[in-house]
Coordinates of C-alpha atoms and ligand atoms in Angstrom, one line a residue:
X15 CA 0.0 0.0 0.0
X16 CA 1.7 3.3 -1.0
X17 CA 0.6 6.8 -0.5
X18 CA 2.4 9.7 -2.5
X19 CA 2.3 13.4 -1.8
X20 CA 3.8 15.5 -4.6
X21 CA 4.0 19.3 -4.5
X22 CA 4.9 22.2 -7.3
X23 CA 5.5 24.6 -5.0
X24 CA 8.5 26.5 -5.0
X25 CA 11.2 25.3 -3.9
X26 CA 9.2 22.2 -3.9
X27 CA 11.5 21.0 -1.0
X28 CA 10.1 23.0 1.3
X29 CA 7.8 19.4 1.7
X30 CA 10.7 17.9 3.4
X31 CA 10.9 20.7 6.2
X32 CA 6.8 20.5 6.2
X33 CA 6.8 16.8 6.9
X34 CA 10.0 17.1 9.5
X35 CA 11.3 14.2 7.5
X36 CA 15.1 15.2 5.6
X37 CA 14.8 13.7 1.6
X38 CA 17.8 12.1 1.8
X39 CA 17.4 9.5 4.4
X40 CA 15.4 6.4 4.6
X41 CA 13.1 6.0 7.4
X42 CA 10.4 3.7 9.0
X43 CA 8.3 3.8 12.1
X44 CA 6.7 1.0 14.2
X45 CA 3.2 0.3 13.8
X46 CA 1.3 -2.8 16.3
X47 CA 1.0 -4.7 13.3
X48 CA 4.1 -3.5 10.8
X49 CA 6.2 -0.7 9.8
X50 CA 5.5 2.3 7.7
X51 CA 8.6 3.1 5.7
X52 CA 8.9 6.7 4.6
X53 CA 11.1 8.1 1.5
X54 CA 11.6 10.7 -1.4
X55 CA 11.5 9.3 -4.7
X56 CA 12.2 12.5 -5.8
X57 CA 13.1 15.9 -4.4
X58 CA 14.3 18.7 -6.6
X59 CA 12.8 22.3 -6.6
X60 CA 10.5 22.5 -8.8
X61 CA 8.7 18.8 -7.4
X62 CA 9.1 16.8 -4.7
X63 CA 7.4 13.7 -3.8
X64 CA 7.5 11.8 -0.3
X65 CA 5.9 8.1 -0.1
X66 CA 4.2 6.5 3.0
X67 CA 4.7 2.8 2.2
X68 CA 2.7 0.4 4.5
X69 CA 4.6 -2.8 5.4
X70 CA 1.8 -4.7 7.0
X71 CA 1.9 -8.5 8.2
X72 CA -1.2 -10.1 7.8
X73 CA -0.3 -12.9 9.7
X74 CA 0.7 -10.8 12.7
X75 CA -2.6 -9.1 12.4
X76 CA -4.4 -12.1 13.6
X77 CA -2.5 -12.6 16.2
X78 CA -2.5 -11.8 20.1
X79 CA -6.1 -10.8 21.7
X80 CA -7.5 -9.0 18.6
X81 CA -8.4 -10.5 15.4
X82 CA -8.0 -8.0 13.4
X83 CA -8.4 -9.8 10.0
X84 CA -10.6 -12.0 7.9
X85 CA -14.3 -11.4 8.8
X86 CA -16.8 -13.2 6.5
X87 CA -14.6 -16.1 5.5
X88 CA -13.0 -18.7 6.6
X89 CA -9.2 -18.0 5.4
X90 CA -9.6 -14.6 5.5
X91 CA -7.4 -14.2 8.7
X92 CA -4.8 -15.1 6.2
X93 CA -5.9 -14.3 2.7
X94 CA -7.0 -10.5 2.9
X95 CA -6.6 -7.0 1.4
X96 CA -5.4 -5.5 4.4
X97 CA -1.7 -5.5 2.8
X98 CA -2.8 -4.0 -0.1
X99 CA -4.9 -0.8 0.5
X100 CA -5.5 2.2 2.0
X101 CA -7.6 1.6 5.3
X102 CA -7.7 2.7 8.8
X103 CA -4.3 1.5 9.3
X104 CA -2.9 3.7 6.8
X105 CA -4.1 6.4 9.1
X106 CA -2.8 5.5 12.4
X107 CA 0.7 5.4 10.0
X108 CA 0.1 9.1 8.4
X109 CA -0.5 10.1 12.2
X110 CA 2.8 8.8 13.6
X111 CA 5.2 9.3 10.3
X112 CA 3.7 12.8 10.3
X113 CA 3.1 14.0 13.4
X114 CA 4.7 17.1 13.4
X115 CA 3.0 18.4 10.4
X116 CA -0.1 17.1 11.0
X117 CA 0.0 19.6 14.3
X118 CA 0.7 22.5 11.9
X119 CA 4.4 23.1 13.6
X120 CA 7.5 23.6 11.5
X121 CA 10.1 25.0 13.9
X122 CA 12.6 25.2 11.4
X123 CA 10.3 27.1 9.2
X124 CA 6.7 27.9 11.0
X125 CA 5.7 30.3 8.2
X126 CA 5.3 27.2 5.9
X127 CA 2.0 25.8 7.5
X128 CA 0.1 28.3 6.9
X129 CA 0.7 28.2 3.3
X130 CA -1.7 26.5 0.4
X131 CA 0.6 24.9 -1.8
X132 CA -0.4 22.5 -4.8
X133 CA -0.7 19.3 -3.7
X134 CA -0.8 15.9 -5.7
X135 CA -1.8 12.6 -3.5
X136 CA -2.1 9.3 -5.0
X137 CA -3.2 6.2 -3.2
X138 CA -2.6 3.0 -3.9
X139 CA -5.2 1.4 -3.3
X140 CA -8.5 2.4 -2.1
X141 CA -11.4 -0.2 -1.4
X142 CA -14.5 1.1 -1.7
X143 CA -17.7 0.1 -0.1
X144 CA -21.3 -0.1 -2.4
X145 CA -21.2 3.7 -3.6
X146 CA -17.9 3.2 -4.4
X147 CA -16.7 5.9 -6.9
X148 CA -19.4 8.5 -6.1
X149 CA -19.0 8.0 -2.4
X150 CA -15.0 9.1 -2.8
X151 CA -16.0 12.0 -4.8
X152 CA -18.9 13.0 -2.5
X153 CA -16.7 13.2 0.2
X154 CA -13.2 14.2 -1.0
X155 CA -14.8 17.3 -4.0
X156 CA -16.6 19.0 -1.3
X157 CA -13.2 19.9 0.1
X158 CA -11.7 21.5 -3.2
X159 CA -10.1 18.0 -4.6
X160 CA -10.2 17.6 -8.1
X161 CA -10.1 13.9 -8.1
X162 CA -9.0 11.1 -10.7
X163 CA -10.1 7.5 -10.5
X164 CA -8.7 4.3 -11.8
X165 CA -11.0 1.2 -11.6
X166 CA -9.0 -1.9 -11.3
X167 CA -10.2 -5.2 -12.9
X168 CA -10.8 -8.4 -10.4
X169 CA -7.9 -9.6 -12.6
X170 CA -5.9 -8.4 -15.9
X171 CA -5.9 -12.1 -16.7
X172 CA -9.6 -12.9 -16.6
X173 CA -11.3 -9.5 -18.0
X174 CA -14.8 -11.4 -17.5
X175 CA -14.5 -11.5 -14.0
X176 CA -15.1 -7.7 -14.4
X177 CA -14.1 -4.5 -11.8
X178 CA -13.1 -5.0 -8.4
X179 CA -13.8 -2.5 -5.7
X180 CA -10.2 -1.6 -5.5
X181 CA -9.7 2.1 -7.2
X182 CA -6.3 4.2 -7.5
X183 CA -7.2 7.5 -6.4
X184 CA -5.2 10.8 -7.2
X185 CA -6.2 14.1 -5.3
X186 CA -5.1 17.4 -6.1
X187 CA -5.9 20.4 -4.7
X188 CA -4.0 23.6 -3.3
X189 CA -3.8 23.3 0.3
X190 CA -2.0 23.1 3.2
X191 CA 0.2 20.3 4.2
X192 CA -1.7 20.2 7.8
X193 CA -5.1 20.3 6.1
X194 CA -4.3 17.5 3.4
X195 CA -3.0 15.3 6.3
X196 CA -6.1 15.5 7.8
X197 CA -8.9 15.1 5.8
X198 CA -6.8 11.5 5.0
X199 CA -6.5 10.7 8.4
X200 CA -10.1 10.8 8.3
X201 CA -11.2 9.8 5.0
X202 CA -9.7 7.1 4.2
X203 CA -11.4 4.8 7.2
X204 CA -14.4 6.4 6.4
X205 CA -14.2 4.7 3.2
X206 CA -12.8 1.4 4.4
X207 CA -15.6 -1.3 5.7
X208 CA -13.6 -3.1 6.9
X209 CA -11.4 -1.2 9.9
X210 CA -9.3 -2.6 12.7
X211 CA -9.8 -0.7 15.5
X212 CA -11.7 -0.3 18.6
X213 CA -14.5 2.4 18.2
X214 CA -14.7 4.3 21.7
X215 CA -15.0 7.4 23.2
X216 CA -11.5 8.0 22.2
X217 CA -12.1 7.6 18.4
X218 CA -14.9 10.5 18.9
X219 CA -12.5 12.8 20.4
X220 CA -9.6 11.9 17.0
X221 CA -12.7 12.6 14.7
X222 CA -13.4 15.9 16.2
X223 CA -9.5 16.9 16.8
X224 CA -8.7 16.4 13.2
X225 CA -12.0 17.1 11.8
X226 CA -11.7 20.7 13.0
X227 CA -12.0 23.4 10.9
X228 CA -13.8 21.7 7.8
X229 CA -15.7 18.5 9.2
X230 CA -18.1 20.7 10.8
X231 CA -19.1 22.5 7.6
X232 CA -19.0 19.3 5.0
X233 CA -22.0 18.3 3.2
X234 CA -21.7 15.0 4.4
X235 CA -20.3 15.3 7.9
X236 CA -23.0 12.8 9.1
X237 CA -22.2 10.1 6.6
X238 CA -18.5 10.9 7.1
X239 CA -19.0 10.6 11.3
X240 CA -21.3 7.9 11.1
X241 CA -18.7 5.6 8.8
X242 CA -15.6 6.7 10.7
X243 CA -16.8 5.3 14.1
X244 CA -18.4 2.1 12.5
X245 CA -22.1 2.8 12.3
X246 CA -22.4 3.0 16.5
X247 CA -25.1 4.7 16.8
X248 CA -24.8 6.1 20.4
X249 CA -20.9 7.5 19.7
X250 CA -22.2 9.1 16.2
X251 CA -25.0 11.0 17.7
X252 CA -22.5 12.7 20.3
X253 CA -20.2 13.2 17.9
X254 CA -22.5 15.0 15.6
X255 CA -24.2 16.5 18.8
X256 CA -20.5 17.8 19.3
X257 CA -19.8 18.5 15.7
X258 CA -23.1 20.9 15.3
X259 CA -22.1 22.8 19.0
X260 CA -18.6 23.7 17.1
X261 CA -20.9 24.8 14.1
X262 CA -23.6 27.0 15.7
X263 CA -21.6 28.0 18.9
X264 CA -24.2 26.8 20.7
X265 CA -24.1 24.9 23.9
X266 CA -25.7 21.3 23.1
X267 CA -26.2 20.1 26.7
X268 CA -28.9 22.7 26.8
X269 CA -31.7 21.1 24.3
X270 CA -29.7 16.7 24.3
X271 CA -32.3 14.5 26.3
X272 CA -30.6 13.1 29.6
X273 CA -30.1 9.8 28.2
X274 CA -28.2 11.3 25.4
X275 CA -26.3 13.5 27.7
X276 CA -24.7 10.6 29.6
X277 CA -23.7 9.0 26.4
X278 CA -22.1 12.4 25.3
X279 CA -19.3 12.5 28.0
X280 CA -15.8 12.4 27.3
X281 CA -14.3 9.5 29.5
X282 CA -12.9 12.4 31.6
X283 CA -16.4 14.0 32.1
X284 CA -17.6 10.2 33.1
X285 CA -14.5 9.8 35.3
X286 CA -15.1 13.5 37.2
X287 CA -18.9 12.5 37.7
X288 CA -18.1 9.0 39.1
X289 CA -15.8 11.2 41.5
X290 CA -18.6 13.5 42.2
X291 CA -20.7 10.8 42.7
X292 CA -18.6 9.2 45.1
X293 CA -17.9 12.2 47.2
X294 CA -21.7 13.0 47.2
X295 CA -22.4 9.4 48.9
X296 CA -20.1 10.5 51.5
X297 CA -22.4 13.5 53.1
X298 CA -19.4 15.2 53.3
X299 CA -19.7 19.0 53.6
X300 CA -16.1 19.8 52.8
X301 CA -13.9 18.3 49.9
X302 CA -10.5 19.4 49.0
X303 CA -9.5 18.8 45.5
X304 CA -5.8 17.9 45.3
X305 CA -4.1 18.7 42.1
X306 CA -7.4 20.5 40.6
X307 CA -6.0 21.5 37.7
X308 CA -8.4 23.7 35.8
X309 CA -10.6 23.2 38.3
X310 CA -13.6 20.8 36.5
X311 CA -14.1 19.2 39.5
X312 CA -14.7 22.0 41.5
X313 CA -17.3 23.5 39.1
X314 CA -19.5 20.4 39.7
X315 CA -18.7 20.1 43.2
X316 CA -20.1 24.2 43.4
X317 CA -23.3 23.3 42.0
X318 CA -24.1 20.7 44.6
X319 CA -25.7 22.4 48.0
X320 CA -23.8 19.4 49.7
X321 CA -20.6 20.6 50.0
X322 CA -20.2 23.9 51.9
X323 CA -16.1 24.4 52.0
X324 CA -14.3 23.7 48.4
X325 CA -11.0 23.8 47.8
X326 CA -8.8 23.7 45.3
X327 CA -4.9 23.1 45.1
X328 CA -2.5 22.3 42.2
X329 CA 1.0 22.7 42.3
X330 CA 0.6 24.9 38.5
X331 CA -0.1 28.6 39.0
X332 CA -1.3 28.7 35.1
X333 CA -3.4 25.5 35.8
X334 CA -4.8 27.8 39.1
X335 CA -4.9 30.7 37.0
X336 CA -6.8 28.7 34.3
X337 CA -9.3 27.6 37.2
X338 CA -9.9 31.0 38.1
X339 CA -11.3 32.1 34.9
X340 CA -13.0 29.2 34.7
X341 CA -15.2 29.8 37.3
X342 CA -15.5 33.6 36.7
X343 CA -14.1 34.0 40.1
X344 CA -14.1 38.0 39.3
X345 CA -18.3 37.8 38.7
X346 CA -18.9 34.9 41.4
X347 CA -21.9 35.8 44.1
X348 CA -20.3 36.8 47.2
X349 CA -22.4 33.7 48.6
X350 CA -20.6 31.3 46.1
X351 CA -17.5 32.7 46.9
X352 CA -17.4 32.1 50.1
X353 CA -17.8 28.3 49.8
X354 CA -14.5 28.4 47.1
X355 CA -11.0 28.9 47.9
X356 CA -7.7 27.8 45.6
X357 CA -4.3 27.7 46.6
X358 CA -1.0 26.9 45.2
X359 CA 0.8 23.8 46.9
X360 CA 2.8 20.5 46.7
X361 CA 1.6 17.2 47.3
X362 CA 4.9 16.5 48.2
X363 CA 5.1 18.5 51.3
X364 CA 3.3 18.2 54.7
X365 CA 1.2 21.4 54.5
X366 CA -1.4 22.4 57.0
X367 CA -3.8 23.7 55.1
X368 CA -4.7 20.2 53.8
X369 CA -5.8 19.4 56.9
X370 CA -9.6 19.8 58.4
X371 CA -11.7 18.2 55.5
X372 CA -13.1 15.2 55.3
X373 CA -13.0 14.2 52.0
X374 CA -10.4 14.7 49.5
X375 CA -10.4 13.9 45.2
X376 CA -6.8 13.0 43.8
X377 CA -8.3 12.8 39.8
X378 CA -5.4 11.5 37.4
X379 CA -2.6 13.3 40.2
X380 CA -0.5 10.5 41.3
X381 CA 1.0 9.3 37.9
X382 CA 2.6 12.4 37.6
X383 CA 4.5 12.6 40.4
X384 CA 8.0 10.4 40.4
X385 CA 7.4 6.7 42.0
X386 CA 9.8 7.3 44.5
X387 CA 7.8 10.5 45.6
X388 CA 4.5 8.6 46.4
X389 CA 6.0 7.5 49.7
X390 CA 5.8 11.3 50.8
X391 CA 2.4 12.0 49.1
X392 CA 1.2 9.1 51.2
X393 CA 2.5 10.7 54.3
X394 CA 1.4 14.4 53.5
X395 CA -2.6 13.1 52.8
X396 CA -3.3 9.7 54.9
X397 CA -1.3 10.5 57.8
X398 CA -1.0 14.1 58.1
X399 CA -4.2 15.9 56.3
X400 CA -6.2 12.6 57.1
X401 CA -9.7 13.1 55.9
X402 CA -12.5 10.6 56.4
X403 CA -12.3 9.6 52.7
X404 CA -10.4 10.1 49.7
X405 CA -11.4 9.3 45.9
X406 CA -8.3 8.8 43.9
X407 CA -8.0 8.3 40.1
X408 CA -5.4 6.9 37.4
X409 CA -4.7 5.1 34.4
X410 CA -5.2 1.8 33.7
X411 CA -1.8 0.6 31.6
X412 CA -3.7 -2.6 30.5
X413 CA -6.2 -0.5 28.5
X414 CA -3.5 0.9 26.3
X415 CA -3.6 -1.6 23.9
X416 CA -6.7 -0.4 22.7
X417 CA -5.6 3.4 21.6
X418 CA -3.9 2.1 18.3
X419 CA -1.9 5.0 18.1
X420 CA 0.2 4.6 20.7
X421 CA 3.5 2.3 20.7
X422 CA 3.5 -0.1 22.9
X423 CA 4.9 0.8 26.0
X424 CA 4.2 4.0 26.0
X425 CA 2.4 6.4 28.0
X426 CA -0.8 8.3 27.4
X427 CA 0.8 11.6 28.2
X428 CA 4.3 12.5 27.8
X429 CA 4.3 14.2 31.3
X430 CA 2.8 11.0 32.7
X431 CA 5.8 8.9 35.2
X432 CA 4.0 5.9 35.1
X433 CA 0.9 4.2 34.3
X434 CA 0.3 1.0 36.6
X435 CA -1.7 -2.3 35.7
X436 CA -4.9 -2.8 37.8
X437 CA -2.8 -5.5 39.7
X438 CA 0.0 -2.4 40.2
X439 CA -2.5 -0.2 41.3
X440 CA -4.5 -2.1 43.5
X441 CA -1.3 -3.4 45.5
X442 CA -0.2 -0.1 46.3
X443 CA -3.2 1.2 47.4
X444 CA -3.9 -1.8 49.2
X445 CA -0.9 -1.4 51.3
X446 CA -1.1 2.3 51.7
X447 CA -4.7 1.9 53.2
X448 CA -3.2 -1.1 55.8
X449 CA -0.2 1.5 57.1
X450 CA -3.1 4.7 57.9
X451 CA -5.8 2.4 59.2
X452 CA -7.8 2.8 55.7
X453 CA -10.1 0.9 53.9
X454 CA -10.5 0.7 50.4
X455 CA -12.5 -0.3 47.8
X456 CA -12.2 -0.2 44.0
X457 CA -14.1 0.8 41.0
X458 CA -13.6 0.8 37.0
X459 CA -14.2 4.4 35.7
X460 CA -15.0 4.7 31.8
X461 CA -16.5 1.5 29.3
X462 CA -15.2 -2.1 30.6
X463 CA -13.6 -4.6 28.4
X464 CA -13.8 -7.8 29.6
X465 CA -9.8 -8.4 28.9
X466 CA -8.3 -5.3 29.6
X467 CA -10.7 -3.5 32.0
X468 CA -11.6 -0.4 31.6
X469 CA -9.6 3.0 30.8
X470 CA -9.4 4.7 34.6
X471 CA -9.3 2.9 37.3
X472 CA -10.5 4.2 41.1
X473 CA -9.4 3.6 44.6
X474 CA -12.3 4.7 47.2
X475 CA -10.2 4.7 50.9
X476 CA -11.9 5.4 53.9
X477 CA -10.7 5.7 57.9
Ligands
SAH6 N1 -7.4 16.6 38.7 C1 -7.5 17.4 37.4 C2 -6.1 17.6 36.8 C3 -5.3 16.3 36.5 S1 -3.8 16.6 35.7 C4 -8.4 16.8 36.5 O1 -8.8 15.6 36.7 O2 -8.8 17.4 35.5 C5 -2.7 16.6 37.0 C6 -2.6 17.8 37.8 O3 -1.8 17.5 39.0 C7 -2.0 19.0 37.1 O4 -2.8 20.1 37.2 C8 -0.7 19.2 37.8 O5 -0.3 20.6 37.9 C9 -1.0 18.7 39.2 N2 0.2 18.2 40.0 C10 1.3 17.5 39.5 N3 2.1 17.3 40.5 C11 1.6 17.9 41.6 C12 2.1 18.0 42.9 N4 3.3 17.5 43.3 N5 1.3 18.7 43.8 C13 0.2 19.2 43.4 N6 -0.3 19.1 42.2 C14 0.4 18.5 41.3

């Protein structure tokens, strides 16, 4: 499967700075079931062309926990196109070969992303589902693509076995590099039937990142949405709910039906409403919220009569500064006002001003704190600030296999220390609650899947 991006532009090797990838060398990156090799078969001024060549092993595909391969047919887990065309894998690829550009950054030369250059893309090969060659067109002219298709025959051989579904597509259109890279990255599953990967929450929030700025206004955006997350019905209508809201400006949770509303959460919202459902079970009346951040949390927590003392306290003055605005601290009822306070502060210091509540929310705080300094974040809230409970979030590592564009062993966030198994994270908290007299109990936070649990896991301690 090969993907080509030419450009007339001039010097027509400004492509190379674009893409953060020099013409002259070879490279390849790792993908979870192959490689995608990346090169310039030619780069002169007036054109350049870099190719995205997908290396992928069908036999490793079926493999491991997820068949990935071969629905409808017997041998299809080893006698399939997936090799061969241009489908959601070749997205995950453009994302991590391309990374930079597909962010809009060029730090050796930023004033190139903004400009629309003449591009050429040619793939090799597309499969299309029924619709085929005026379901490409519908959703790449829209965009400005002129675009050229070439039908291939079942086989060259046997002309009476007629056209497959396979096409060779060429795109051209004058645009940027950033904007090109994305309407693939999106595209190109919605055309394949036939994708690998794990429609979740998380594929809404991809749609939506890279969808911005010309999903929202594109004739087909429904067909495009609905195809890209694999005709689920309940993650399409949030994303479209979410797509319209960027359209109109308007803010969707106002006229969405409550059912719908749950369904629309981010996995973060769901995590921060498990939390505030937690703390609400407690009776407490006042709830410190270590490591706040923005302040989400707190802006739920202020909307329930419950809790009468709030506070806040993150170790980032912009993240406190952030909260702040957040809350329209300047414009806040002197009544309000009184129940909020925020404060800057270290989790890895005692600190009397931690102390006197009795319950406490740690939401996605102790993976970024060094291991080694956990030992003293232990200390400084179960034995010095004590309150009765404390609800406290993190990852669960296991569940990273199912974000495909991450490399294995990696971490969600880059400013993430470490991201701990269930196992991990349930000894640790086990023990922690045995040395400061706590109980604990545990809870999944975001959609379960029955191998790898779900995405955020939560320890509920209580003295
Ligand atoms: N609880 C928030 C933010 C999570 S991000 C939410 O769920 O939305 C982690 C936060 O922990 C960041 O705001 C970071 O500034 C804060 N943090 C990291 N180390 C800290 C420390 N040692 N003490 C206090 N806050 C810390």
């Amino acid at each position: 499967m090969l993907l080509t991006i030419s450009t007339t532009h001039s010097p027509a090797t400004d492509l190379g700075y674009l893409l953060h990838k020099h013409p002259d060398k070879f490279q390849s990156v790792d993908l979870s079931i192959g490689k995608a090799h990346i090169f310039y078969p030619e780069s002169a001024p007036e054109k350049t062309t870099v190719a995205l060549l997908l290396d992928i092993d069908p036999i490793d595909m079926v493999r491991g926990s997820r068949n990935m391969a071969g629905k409808g047919f017997a041998l299809g887990q080893y006698v399939n196109d997936r090799p061969y065309v241009a489908s959601s894998f070749m997205s995950v690829a453009i994302a991590k070969a391309f990374s930079t550009a597909m962010n809009g950054k060029c730090n050796a030369r930023p004033e190139l992303t903004s400009i629309e250059m003449p591009l050429e893309t040619k793939i090799a090969v597309l499969p299309t589902p029924s619709g085929g060659e005026r379901l490409i067109r519908k959703l790449f002219e829209p965009l400005g693509y002129t675009v050229t298709l070439q039908r291939h025959t079942l086989d060259d051989q046997f002309p009476a076995w007629g056209e497959s579904k396979y096409y060779t597509v060429t795109l051209q259109n004058s645009v940027t590099l950033q904007a090109l890279l994305s309407h693939l990255y999106v595209l190109i599953p919605a055309l394949d039937n036939d994708k690998h990967y794990f429609v979740s929450q998380g594929e809404i929030d991809k749609l939506l990142e890279k969808g911005k700025g010309w999903l929202e206004n594109h004739p087909e955006k429904e067909q495009i949405t609905r195809r890209y997350l694999i005709n689920v019905g309940s993650l399409t209508q949030e994303a479209l709910a979410r797509l319209n809201e960027v359209e109109t400006g308007k803010n969707v949770n106002e006229e969405i039906p409550e059912a719908v509303k749950q369904k629309k959460q981010t996995l973060h919202q769901q995590r921060l409403q498990q939390v505030l459902e937690q703390l609400k079970k407690t009776k407490a009346k006042s709830v410190i919220d270590l490591g706040c951040g923005e302040g989400k949390l707190l802006r739920m927590l202020l909307k329930e009569k419950q809790f009468e003392k709030i506070t806040g306290m993150d170790v980032s003055f912009g993240e406190l500064v952030k909260a702040k605005n957040k809350l329209y601290w300047d414009e806040m009822a002197p009544k309000q006002k009184e129940r909020i306070q925020l404060f800057q502060g270290a989790l890895t210091y005692r600190d009397q001003r931690l102390e006197g509540y009795e319950a406490a929310a740690l939401v996605e705080v102790i993976e970024h704190l060094d291991e080694s300094r956990l030992q003293v974040l232990e200390r400084v809230v179960f034995e010095f600030a004590q309150p009765k409970t404390v609800i406290l979030t993190t990852p669960n590592a296991e569940y990273n296999v199912l974000y495909d564009t991450m490399e294995a062993g990696h971490m969600r966030h880059t400013d993430h220390r470490f991201e701990w198994t269930r196992e991990e994270f349930e000894t640790w908290a086990t023990q922690l609650a045995e040395r400061n007299n706590y109980k604990v109990t545990f809870l999944p936070v975001g959609p379960e899947d029955a191998e790898v649990g779900a995405p955020s896991q939560m320890g509920i301690f209580t003295l």
